[in-house]
Amino acid sequence: VVNATAAQTLVDRIGAGALAAAVVTGQMTASLALDRAGLLGLRHQPITGRRLAGALLLVAGTILVAL
């Protein structure tokens, strides 16, 4: 419910492309945290430099799409 309301509110402000990029970036960030903590029955995965670089590139891409 919160996600749908936020999306409906933000799409007019930042556009559909930036919203889609932000959603994917948020999902990736959450998955990194879940993997690192080993939550939801997942096997513990450390945050390696390669995984962190990928997440940072997603953040950079989201910023570029939003400009």
Coordinates of C-alpha atoms in Angstrom, one line a residue:
V1 CA 0.0 0.0 0.0
V2 CA 2.8 2.4 0.9
N3 CA 4.7 1.6 -2.2
A4 CA 1.8 2.1 -4.5
T5 CA 0.9 5.4 -2.9
A6 CA 4.4 6.6 -3.0
A7 CA 4.7 5.6 -6.7
Q8 CA 1.5 7.3 -7.6
T9 CA 2.6 10.5 -5.9
L10 CA 6.2 10.5 -7.2
V11 CA 5.5 9.6 -10.8
D12 CA 4.2 13.1 -11.6
R13 CA 7.3 14.7 -9.9
I14 CA 10.2 12.6 -11.2
G15 CA 8.7 10.7 -14.2
A16 CA 8.1 7.1 -15.0
G17 CA 11.7 6.3 -15.9
A18 CA 13.2 7.7 -12.8
L19 CA 10.5 6.0 -10.7
A20 CA 11.3 2.6 -12.3
A21 CA 15.0 3.1 -11.8
A22 CA 14.5 4.0 -8.1
V23 CA 12.3 0.9 -7.6
V24 CA 14.9 -1.4 -9.1
T25 CA 17.7 0.3 -7.1
G26 CA 15.7 0.0 -3.9
Q27 CA 15.1 -3.7 -4.5
M28 CA 18.8 -4.3 -5.2
T29 CA 19.8 -2.5 -2.0
A30 CA 17.3 -4.4 0.0
S31 CA 18.4 -7.7 -1.5
L32 CA 22.1 -6.9 -0.6
A33 CA 21.0 -6.3 3.0
L34 CA 19.0 -9.4 3.2
D35 CA 21.8 -11.5 1.7
R36 CA 24.4 -10.0 4.1
A37 CA 22.2 -10.7 7.1
G38 CA 21.1 -14.1 5.9
L39 CA 17.5 -13.3 6.6
L40 CA 14.4 -15.1 5.2
G41 CA 16.3 -18.4 5.2
L42 CA 18.9 -17.1 2.7
R43 CA 22.5 -18.2 2.8
H44 CA 24.8 -15.5 4.1
Q45 CA 26.4 -13.7 1.2
P46 CA 29.1 -11.1 2.0
I47 CA 28.9 -7.7 0.3
T48 CA 31.9 -7.9 -2.1
G49 CA 33.5 -5.0 -3.9
R50 CA 31.8 -6.2 -7.1
R51 CA 28.3 -6.4 -5.6
L52 CA 28.8 -3.0 -4.0
A53 CA 30.0 -1.5 -7.3
G54 CA 26.9 -2.8 -9.0
A55 CA 24.7 -1.2 -6.4
L56 CA 26.5 2.1 -6.7
L57 CA 26.2 2.0 -10.5
L58 CA 22.5 1.5 -10.0
V59 CA 22.3 4.6 -7.7
A60 CA 24.3 6.6 -10.2
G61 CA 22.0 5.5 -13.1
T62 CA 19.0 6.4 -11.1
I63 CA 20.4 9.9 -10.5
L64 CA 21.2 10.3 -14.2
V65 CA 17.7 9.2 -15.2
A66 CA 16.1 11.6 -12.7
L67 CA 18.0 14.7 -14.0

